[in-house]
Coordinates of C-alpha atoms and ligand atoms in Angstrom, one line a residue:
X14 CA 91.3 104.8 142.7
X15 CA 95.0 105.8 142.2
X16 CA 96.8 102.5 141.6
X17 CA 97.6 103.3 138.0
X18 CA 101.2 102.5 137.1
X19 CA 103.5 102.3 134.1
X20 CA 106.6 100.1 133.5
X21 CA 109.3 102.6 132.5
X22 CA 112.7 101.1 131.5
X23 CA 111.7 98.0 133.4
X24 CA 110.9 99.8 136.6
X25 CA 107.4 99.9 138.1
X26 CA 106.4 103.6 138.1
X27 CA 103.2 104.7 139.9
X28 CA 101.4 107.6 138.2
X29 CA 100.2 109.1 141.4
X30 CA 100.3 111.9 142.6
X31 CA 100.3 113.3 139.0
X32 CA 97.0 114.9 137.9
X33 CA 94.9 113.0 135.3
X34 CA 95.9 115.6 132.6
X35 CA 99.7 115.4 133.4
X36 CA 101.6 114.4 130.3
X37 CA 103.9 111.3 130.2
X38 CA 106.7 113.8 129.5
X39 CA 106.1 115.7 132.8
X40 CA 105.8 112.4 134.7
X41 CA 109.1 111.1 133.3
X42 CA 110.9 114.3 134.0
X43 CA 109.5 114.6 137.6
X44 CA 110.8 111.0 138.2
X45 CA 114.3 112.1 137.1
X46 CA 114.3 110.8 133.5
X47 CA 115.3 114.1 132.1
X48 CA 116.7 112.7 128.9
X49 CA 113.2 113.2 127.5
X50 CA 113.0 116.9 126.7
X51 CA 110.3 119.4 126.1
X52 CA 110.8 121.5 123.0
X53 CA 107.4 122.7 122.0
X54 CA 104.8 120.7 124.0
X55 CA 102.6 120.5 120.9
X56 CA 103.9 117.5 118.9
X57 CA 106.0 119.5 116.5
X58 CA 109.7 118.9 117.5
X59 CA 110.0 115.3 118.7
X60 CA 112.3 116.2 121.6
X61 CA 110.0 114.2 123.9
X62 CA 109.9 111.0 121.8
X63 CA 109.8 107.7 123.8
X64 CA 109.0 104.1 122.8
X65 CA 105.8 102.3 123.8
X66 CA 105.2 98.5 123.4
X67 CA 102.2 98.1 121.1
X68 CA 100.5 95.3 119.2
X69 CA 102.8 94.5 116.2
X70 CA 102.0 94.0 112.6
X71 CA 104.8 91.4 112.0
X72 CA 105.9 90.4 115.5
X73 CA 103.7 90.2 118.6
X74 CA 105.0 93.6 119.8
X75 CA 106.2 96.7 117.9
X76 CA 108.3 99.4 119.6
X77 CA 106.4 102.5 118.6
X78 CA 107.8 106.0 119.0
X79 CA 105.3 108.6 120.3
X80 CA 105.3 112.2 121.5
X81 CA 105.3 112.0 125.3
X82 CA 104.2 115.6 125.6
X83 CA 100.8 114.9 124.1
X84 CA 99.9 111.7 125.9
X85 CA 98.4 111.8 129.4
X86 CA 100.5 109.6 131.7
X87 CA 97.2 108.0 132.9
X88 CA 96.6 106.7 129.3
X89 CA 99.6 104.4 129.7
X90 CA 98.3 102.7 132.8
X91 CA 99.6 99.1 132.7
X92 CA 101.8 99.8 129.6
X93 CA 105.5 99.5 129.0
X94 CA 107.6 102.6 128.1
X95 CA 111.3 102.9 127.2
X96 CA 113.1 106.2 127.2
X97 CA 116.5 107.2 125.9
X98 CA 118.0 106.2 129.3
X99 CA 116.5 102.7 129.0
X100 CA 117.7 101.9 125.5
X101 CA 121.3 100.8 126.3
X102 CA 121.9 97.5 128.1
X103 CA 123.4 98.2 131.5
X104 CA 125.8 96.0 133.3
X105 CA 125.3 97.4 136.7
X106 CA 125.2 100.5 138.9
X107 CA 127.6 103.1 137.7
X108 CA 127.7 101.8 134.1
X109 CA 127.3 105.0 132.2
X110 CA 129.3 104.1 129.1
X111 CA 127.2 101.5 127.4
X112 CA 125.5 102.9 124.3
X113 CA 122.7 101.5 122.3
X114 CA 123.7 100.9 118.6
X115 CA 121.7 103.9 117.4
X116 CA 123.3 106.1 120.1
X117 CA 126.7 104.8 119.1
X118 CA 126.1 105.7 115.5
X119 CA 124.9 109.2 116.4
X120 CA 128.0 109.7 118.5
X121 CA 130.4 108.3 115.9
X122 CA 128.9 110.3 113.0
X123 CA 128.6 113.6 114.8
X124 CA 124.8 113.5 114.9
X125 CA 124.6 115.6 118.1
X126 CA 125.8 119.0 119.0
X127 CA 123.9 120.7 121.9
X128 CA 122.2 117.4 122.4
X129 CA 118.7 118.8 123.2
X130 CA 117.0 116.9 120.3
X131 CA 119.2 113.8 120.5
X132 CA 117.2 111.7 123.0
X133 CA 114.1 112.2 120.8
X134 CA 116.0 111.4 117.7
X135 CA 117.5 108.2 119.2
X136 CA 114.0 107.0 120.3
X137 CA 112.5 107.6 116.8
X138 CA 115.6 105.9 115.3
X139 CA 115.4 103.0 117.7
X140 CA 111.7 102.4 116.7
X141 CA 112.9 102.1 113.0
X142 CA 115.9 100.0 114.0
X143 CA 113.5 97.5 115.6
X144 CA 110.9 97.6 112.7
X145 CA 110.7 93.9 111.9
X146 CA 110.1 94.4 108.2
X147 CA 113.0 96.7 107.6
X148 CA 115.0 95.1 104.7
X149 CA 118.1 96.2 102.8
X150 CA 117.4 98.7 100.0
X151 CA 119.4 99.8 96.9
X152 CA 122.0 102.4 97.8
X153 CA 120.2 105.8 97.8
X154 CA 122.8 107.3 95.5
X155 CA 122.9 104.3 93.0
X156 CA 120.5 102.9 90.4
X157 CA 117.1 102.1 91.9
X158 CA 118.0 103.9 95.1
X159 CA 115.6 106.2 96.8
X160 CA 117.0 109.2 98.9
X161 CA 114.5 108.5 101.7
X162 CA 115.7 104.9 102.4
X163 CA 119.2 103.9 103.4
X164 CA 120.9 100.8 102.1
X165 CA 120.0 99.3 105.5
X166 CA 116.3 99.9 104.7
X167 CA 116.0 102.7 107.2
X168 CA 113.0 104.8 106.3
X169 CA 113.8 108.5 106.9
X170 CA 110.1 109.2 107.4
X171 CA 110.7 107.6 110.8
X172 CA 112.5 110.9 111.7
X173 CA 110.0 113.3 110.1
X174 CA 108.7 114.4 113.5
X175 CA 112.1 115.2 114.9
X176 CA 113.7 118.6 114.5
X177 CA 117.3 119.6 115.2
X178 CA 118.3 123.2 115.4
X179 CA 122.1 123.0 115.4
X180 CA 123.6 119.8 114.1
X181 CA 122.2 119.8 110.6
X182 CA 120.5 116.7 109.3
X183 CA 123.2 115.1 107.2
X184 CA 125.2 113.5 110.1
X185 CA 121.9 112.4 111.6
X186 CA 120.9 110.8 108.3
X187 CA 124.4 109.2 108.1
X188 CA 123.8 107.6 111.5
X189 CA 120.4 106.4 110.5
X190 CA 121.7 104.8 107.3
X191 CA 124.6 103.2 109.2
X192 CA 122.7 101.3 111.9
X193 CA 122.8 97.5 111.5
X194 CA 120.3 94.9 112.6
X195 CA 119.6 94.0 116.2
X196 CA 121.8 91.3 117.8
X197 CA 120.2 87.9 118.7
X198 CA 120.4 88.7 122.4
X199 CA 119.2 92.3 122.1
X200 CA 116.6 92.6 124.9
X201 CA 114.3 95.0 123.1
X202 CA 114.4 92.8 119.9
X203 CA 113.7 89.7 122.0
X204 CA 110.8 91.6 123.7
X205 CA 109.0 91.8 120.4
X206 CA 108.4 88.1 120.5
X207 CA 106.0 88.4 123.5
X208 CA 102.7 90.2 123.4
X209 CA 102.5 93.8 124.5
X210 CA 100.6 94.5 127.8
X211 CA 96.8 94.4 127.3
X212 CA 95.0 97.7 127.9
X213 CA 93.8 97.8 131.4
X214 CA 90.5 99.3 132.7
X215 CA 91.5 102.6 134.4
X216 CA 89.8 104.9 136.8
X217 CA 92.3 107.5 137.9
X218 CA 90.9 110.3 140.0
X219 CA 92.8 113.3 141.5
X220 CA 91.4 116.6 142.8
X221 CA 87.9 116.0 141.3
X222 CA 89.0 115.1 137.8
X223 CA 89.0 111.6 136.3
X224 CA 90.7 109.7 133.5
X225 CA 88.6 106.6 132.6
X226 CA 89.3 103.7 130.3
X227 CA 86.6 100.9 130.0
X228 CA 87.3 97.5 128.5
X229 CA 84.5 97.3 126.0
X230 CA 82.6 99.5 123.6
X231 CA 79.3 98.7 125.5
X232 CA 80.6 99.8 128.8
X233 CA 82.1 103.0 127.2
X234 CA 78.8 103.9 125.5
X235 CA 76.8 103.3 128.8
X236 CA 79.3 105.6 130.5
X237 CA 79.0 108.3 127.8
X238 CA 75.2 108.1 128.2
X239 CA 75.6 108.9 131.9
X240 CA 78.4 111.5 131.3
X241 CA 77.6 113.2 127.9
X242 CA 79.9 116.0 129.1
X243 CA 82.9 113.7 129.1
X244 CA 85.8 114.4 126.7
X245 CA 86.4 111.4 124.5
X246 CA 90.1 111.0 123.7
X247 CA 91.9 108.6 121.3
X248 CA 95.5 109.3 120.2
X249 CA 95.4 112.6 122.0
X250 CA 97.3 114.4 119.2
X251 CA 94.7 117.1 119.2
X252 CA 93.6 116.9 122.8
X253 CA 97.2 117.0 124.1
X254 CA 97.7 120.3 122.3
X255 CA 94.5 121.7 123.8
X256 CA 95.7 120.7 127.3
X257 CA 99.3 122.0 126.9
X258 CA 98.8 125.2 124.8
X259 CA 95.2 126.2 125.5
X260 CA 95.2 125.0 129.2
X261 CA 92.0 123.0 128.6
X262 CA 91.0 120.7 131.4
X263 CA 88.1 118.2 131.7
X264 CA 86.4 116.8 134.7
X265 CA 86.1 113.5 133.0
X266 CA 88.2 112.1 130.1
X267 CA 87.2 108.8 128.5
X268 CA 89.8 106.9 126.5
X269 CA 88.6 105.0 123.4
X270 CA 92.0 104.3 121.7
X271 CA 92.3 100.7 122.8
X272 CA 88.7 99.5 122.5
X273 CA 88.9 96.3 120.4
X274 CA 85.6 97.2 118.6
X275 CA 87.2 100.4 117.3
X276 CA 90.4 98.7 116.2
X277 CA 89.2 96.3 113.5
X278 CA 90.0 96.5 109.8
X279 CA 87.5 94.4 107.8
X280 CA 87.5 93.8 104.0
X281 CA 84.1 92.7 102.7
X282 CA 83.0 92.2 99.0
X283 CA 81.5 95.7 98.8
X284 CA 83.3 97.8 101.3
X285 CA 86.4 98.2 103.6
X286 CA 85.7 99.1 107.2
X287 CA 88.4 100.9 109.1
X288 CA 88.2 101.1 112.9
X289 CA 88.1 104.6 114.2
X290 CA 90.8 104.0 116.8
X291 CA 93.4 102.3 114.5
X292 CA 96.4 104.6 114.3
X293 CA 97.2 106.1 111.0
X294 CA 100.5 104.1 111.0
X295 CA 98.5 100.9 111.6
X296 CA 96.1 101.8 108.7
X297 CA 99.0 102.6 106.4
X298 CA 100.7 99.3 107.2
X299 CA 97.6 97.1 107.3
X300 CA 96.1 98.4 104.1
X301 CA 99.4 98.0 102.4
X302 CA 98.3 100.2 99.4
X303 CA 94.9 98.5 98.9
X304 CA 93.3 102.0 98.9
X305 CA 95.7 104.0 96.7
X306 CA 94.1 107.4 97.7
X307 CA 94.7 106.7 101.4
X308 CA 98.2 105.4 100.5
X309 CA 98.9 108.8 98.9
X310 CA 97.4 110.7 101.8
X311 CA 98.9 109.0 104.8
X312 CA 102.6 109.8 104.3
X313 CA 101.7 113.5 103.9
X314 CA 99.8 113.5 107.2
X315 CA 101.9 115.2 110.0
X316 CA 104.9 113.0 110.9
X317 CA 105.6 109.4 111.8
X318 CA 105.5 110.3 115.5
X319 CA 102.0 111.9 115.1
X320 CA 100.7 109.1 112.8
X321 CA 101.7 106.6 115.5
X322 CA 99.0 108.1 117.8
X323 CA 96.6 109.9 115.5
X324 CA 93.3 108.1 114.5
X325 CA 90.7 108.6 111.8
X326 CA 88.1 108.9 114.6
X327 CA 90.0 111.8 116.1
X328 CA 90.5 113.5 112.7
X329 CA 86.8 113.4 112.0
X330 CA 86.0 114.0 115.7
X331 CA 87.6 117.5 115.6
X332 CA 85.4 118.5 112.7
X333 CA 88.3 120.6 111.5
X334 CA 87.9 122.1 108.0
X335 CA 91.6 121.5 107.3
X336 CA 91.8 117.9 108.5
X337 CA 93.5 115.8 105.8
X338 CA 91.4 112.7 105.9
X339 CA 87.9 114.2 105.1
X340 CA 88.8 115.4 101.5
X341 CA 90.1 111.8 100.7
X342 CA 87.2 110.1 102.4
X343 CA 84.7 112.4 100.6
X344 CA 86.2 111.5 97.3
X345 CA 86.0 107.8 98.3
X346 CA 82.3 108.3 99.2
X347 CA 82.9 107.0 102.6
X348 CA 80.4 106.9 105.4
X349 CA 80.8 107.1 109.2
X350 CA 79.4 104.5 111.6
X351 CA 78.2 106.3 114.7
X352 CA 77.5 104.2 117.8
X353 CA 75.7 105.1 121.1
X354 CA 74.1 103.0 123.9
X355 CA 70.9 102.5 121.8
X356 CA 72.7 101.2 118.6
X357 CA 74.5 102.2 115.5
X358 CA 73.7 104.4 112.4
X359 CA 75.6 105.0 109.2
X360 CA 75.9 108.5 107.9
X361 CA 77.5 109.4 104.5
X362 CA 80.5 111.6 105.2
X363 CA 79.0 114.1 102.8
X364 CA 76.2 114.6 105.3
X365 CA 78.3 114.4 108.5
X366 CA 79.6 118.0 108.8
X367 CA 77.0 120.6 109.5
X368 CA 79.1 123.7 110.2
X369 CA 82.5 125.0 111.5
X370 CA 83.7 122.1 113.8
X371 CA 80.1 120.8 114.0
X372 CA 78.7 117.5 112.9
X373 CA 75.6 115.4 113.1
X374 CA 77.3 113.4 115.9
X375 CA 75.2 113.6 119.1
X376 CA 76.4 113.8 122.7
X377 CA 77.2 110.3 123.9
X378 CA 77.8 109.1 120.3
X379 CA 81.2 107.7 119.2
X380 CA 82.6 107.2 115.7
X381 CA 83.1 103.4 115.6
X382 CA 84.4 103.0 112.1
X383 CA 84.7 104.5 108.6
X384 CA 83.3 102.5 105.7
X385 CA 84.8 102.9 102.2
X386 CA 82.6 101.4 99.4
X387 CA 84.1 99.1 96.8
X388 CA 85.0 99.0 94.0
X389 CA 87.4 101.9 94.1
X390 CA 87.7 104.4 91.3
X391 CA 90.9 103.8 89.5
X392 CA 92.2 107.3 88.9
X393 CA 93.0 108.9 92.3
X394 CA 95.3 111.6 93.7
X395 CA 95.7 113.5 96.9
X396 CA 97.3 117.0 96.7
X397 CA 98.2 118.7 100.0
X398 CA 99.3 122.3 99.6
X399 CA 101.2 123.3 102.7
X400 CA 104.3 125.4 103.5
X401 CA 106.4 122.3 104.3
X402 CA 106.3 118.9 102.6
X403 CA 106.0 117.0 105.8
X404 CA 104.8 117.7 109.4
X405 CA 102.5 120.6 108.4
X406 CA 98.8 121.4 108.2
X407 CA 97.2 121.9 104.8
X408 CA 96.5 125.3 103.4
X409 CA 94.3 123.5 100.8
X410 CA 93.8 119.8 100.3
X411 CA 92.2 118.2 97.2
X412 CA 91.4 114.6 96.7
X413 CA 90.2 113.1 93.4
X414 CA 88.6 109.7 92.5
X415 CA 87.6 109.3 88.9
X416 CA 86.2 106.5 86.7
X417 CA 87.4 107.0 83.1
X418 CA 86.0 104.5 80.7
X419 CA 87.0 104.5 76.9
X420 CA 88.3 108.1 77.3
X421 CA 85.2 109.5 78.9
X422 CA 84.8 110.5 82.6
X423 CA 82.0 108.3 83.9
X424 CA 82.2 109.4 87.5
X425 CA 84.1 112.2 89.3
X426 CA 84.3 112.7 93.0
X427 CA 86.4 115.5 94.4
X428 CA 86.8 116.3 98.1
X429 CA 88.2 119.6 99.3
X430 CA 89.6 120.9 102.6
X431 CA 90.7 124.4 103.6
X432 CA 88.2 126.3 101.3
X433 CA 85.1 126.4 103.5
X434 CA 83.8 126.1 107.1
X435 CA 83.7 122.4 106.6
X436 CA 85.3 119.9 104.2
X437 CA 83.2 119.8 101.0
X438 CA 82.6 118.0 97.8
X439 CA 83.3 120.0 94.6
X440 CA 79.9 119.3 93.1
X441 CA 80.1 121.8 90.2
X442 CA 83.5 120.6 89.1
X443 CA 82.4 117.0 89.3
X444 CA 79.4 117.9 87.0
X445 CA 81.8 119.7 84.6
X446 CA 83.8 116.5 84.3
X447 CA 81.2 113.8 84.2
X448 CA 80.1 112.5 80.8
X449 CA 82.9 114.6 79.1
X450 CA 85.9 113.3 77.2
X451 CA 89.1 113.1 79.4
X452 CA 90.9 115.8 77.4
X453 CA 93.0 118.9 78.1
X454 CA 90.0 121.0 77.0
X455 CA 87.6 119.3 79.5
X456 CA 90.2 119.6 82.3
X457 CA 90.8 123.3 81.6
X458 CA 87.0 124.0 81.7
X459 CA 86.5 122.0 84.9
X460 CA 89.6 123.6 86.5
X461 CA 88.1 127.0 85.9
X462 CA 84.9 125.8 87.7
X463 CA 86.9 124.1 90.5
X464 CA 88.7 127.3 91.4
X465 CA 85.3 128.9 92.2
X466 CA 84.2 126.1 94.6
X467 CA 83.9 126.9 98.3
X468 CA 84.5 130.3 100.0
X469 CA 88.2 130.3 100.9
X470 CA 89.5 132.9 103.4
X471 CA 92.7 134.9 103.8
X472 CA 94.7 133.7 106.8
X473 CA 98.3 133.3 108.0
X474 CA 98.7 130.1 105.9
X475 CA 97.5 131.4 102.5
X476 CA 95.4 134.0 100.8
X477 CA 92.0 133.2 99.4
X478 CA 93.2 133.9 95.9
X479 CA 96.1 131.5 96.3
X480 CA 93.8 128.8 97.7
X481 CA 91.4 129.2 94.7
X482 CA 94.3 129.1 92.3
X483 CA 95.6 125.9 93.8
X484 CA 92.3 124.1 93.3
X485 CA 92.4 124.6 89.6
X486 CA 96.1 123.8 89.4
X487 CA 95.4 120.6 91.3
X488 CA 93.1 119.2 88.5
X489 CA 95.6 120.3 85.8
X490 CA 98.4 118.4 87.8
X491 CA 96.2 115.3 88.0
X492 CA 95.6 115.4 84.2
X493 CA 99.3 115.9 83.5
X494 CA 100.4 113.1 85.7
X495 CA 97.7 110.7 84.4
X496 CA 98.5 111.4 80.7
X497 CA 102.2 111.1 81.5
X498 CA 101.6 107.7 83.1
X499 CA 99.6 106.5 80.0
X500 CA 102.3 107.6 77.5
X501 CA 105.2 106.2 79.4
Ligands
FAD609 C1 102.3 118.3 115.2 C2 100.9 118.0 114.6 C3 100.7 117.8 113.3 C4 99.5 117.5 112.8 N1 99.3 117.4 111.4 C5 98.1 117.1 110.9 C6 98.0 116.9 109.5 O1 99.0 117.0 108.7 N2 96.8 116.7 109.0 C7 95.7 116.6 109.9 O2 94.6 116.4 109.4 N3 95.8 116.7 111.2 C8 97.0 117.0 111.7 N4 97.1 117.1 113.1 C9 95.9 117.0 114.0 C10 95.7 115.6 114.6 O3 96.9 114.8 114.6 C11 94.6 114.8 113.8 O4 93.4 115.5 113.9 C12 94.4 113.4 114.4 O5 93.7 112.6 113.4 C13 93.6 113.4 115.7 O6 93.5 112.0 116.1 P1 93.6 111.6 117.6 O7 93.2 110.2 117.8 O8 94.9 112.0 118.2 O9 92.5 112.6 118.3 P2 92.3 113.1 119.8 O10 93.2 114.2 120.1 O11 92.3 111.9 120.7 O12 90.8 113.6 119.7 C14 90.5 114.7 118.8 C15 89.0 115.0 118.9 O13 88.3 113.9 118.3 C16 87.3 113.3 119.2 N5 87.4 111.9 119.0 C17 88.5 111.1 119.0 N6 88.1 109.8 118.7 C18 86.8 109.8 118.6 C19 85.8 108.8 118.3 N7 86.1 107.5 118.0 N8 84.5 109.2 118.2 C20 84.1 110.5 118.4 N9 85.0 111.5 118.7 C21 86.3 111.1 118.8 C22 87.8 113.8 120.6 O14 86.7 113.9 121.5 C23 88.5 115.1 120.3 O15 87.5 116.1 120.3 C24 98.4 117.4 113.6 C25 98.5 117.5 115.0 C26 99.8 117.8 115.5 C27 100.0 117.9 117.0
FES610 S1 108.0 118.6 123.1 FE1 108.0 119.0 121.0 S2 107.0 117.2 120.2 FE2 106.8 117.0 122.3
FES611 S1 121.8 118.8 118.5 FE1 121.1 120.8 119.1 S2 119.1 120.8 118.5 FE2 119.8 119.0 117.7

């Protein structure tokens, strides 16, 4: 069946004759919407950013900025997309002068030179402009101000996935910090009051390959039993790179990102269950800091554009030894809920990974959710060592969760990424801490043990010696920060 269609800037846009793997970016450009640009085709530059109507956290709909280069167009069947061309209200044919308020600020403050990155910037900026809980902040240069928020409440992290090679970021930041609040009659602001389109069941087949979306978990699991060879896709932030850069193709792709059963967040008395297909932005906003270790991790994960698509299921699904969530989830002693057509099982994350990009997950099995036991250990930290502060992959990641009672370490859980073929627990360093007084001497002894954990490798990101050194330093940093907090 090839009736799949997207509403783009209010226009009904059939996806056919595009292939099931064709990205939203290619589809838009083929249809003449060439404002949306390709810079990298791997989620790094944001030149392809567009807005998608998604379920909101404060209003019925949020306008969410995503990387159009990573999303298959077929994944947006039945959905609403706005590109840089569709932001400005138009008054009729030939009206080329109207600018959206974020476009007007970019123009007025010199936020664009060659203009290649500009449509992507304005889409990310527009998503933040329409964020319903954006509130005025203290002046960034004044008392109580924070350099990453404008006086208008604009969170600069909204632009962390957009790169500009010629303007320089100061004028772009000036534009971001100058935008006001949407007018009463702003059509995109009004649109937030109505629900976003429901996900629609999709079977989109061209030239022997198929993109499939079922409506329920049950139907999806039955399909995966029949087609264990199918590629499961959620936010497509890993899969999209495979398609674009490594030319991977699949006969059958099965979408799980909108399955309601994978999008629940439940808080029980003894655990928190986080749906595998909630995006990292949704988790960040819905948890609201309730799990401080995740609150420390999430802003360091890629960029806002990537977090708007990426899921925990996808991060664990890749089995990557440098994924950022496994070290934190290991320190939290989380478990993974795996579902197939015969039922569900719970596997502690510490037993989930079996080798390089391998896990106990069987063909036909999906990650439904991640379960974090309660109560949480009170002393936590997530240290990501990477070449850049944002939008970069870890060289090493270390997560700590410690119970310290009356000056003694009662429990220590330490998760590591980037030092072995799989994410691991630092069992020897945990043992070196447990039962010991929380002192500089204990920390120094445990830091020397910690630097011997795992089998780090030399690669283009970091040397093995550097990685080992960073492990020990990470514990020293946790101690310094924790004692600083107690004495202040
Ligand atoms: C520019 C860029 C920056 C990035 N930065 C980071 C970073 O800082 N830290 C980091 O850890 N990662 C990073 N990544 C990698 C990626 O964003 C994450 O791994 C993300 O969590 C993947 O989630 P997804 O939903 O997009 O997965 P997808 O791409 O949809 O899927 C990835 C894999 O997981 C499987 N999968 C997805 N959902 C499920 C499920 N529910 N059950 C079973 N299997 C499933 C798929 O079959 C596929 O093999 C980055 C990627 C890009 C492009
Ligand atoms: S083209 Fe660079 S992020 Fe999409
Ligand atoms: S204006 Fe040229 S890359 Fe940003």
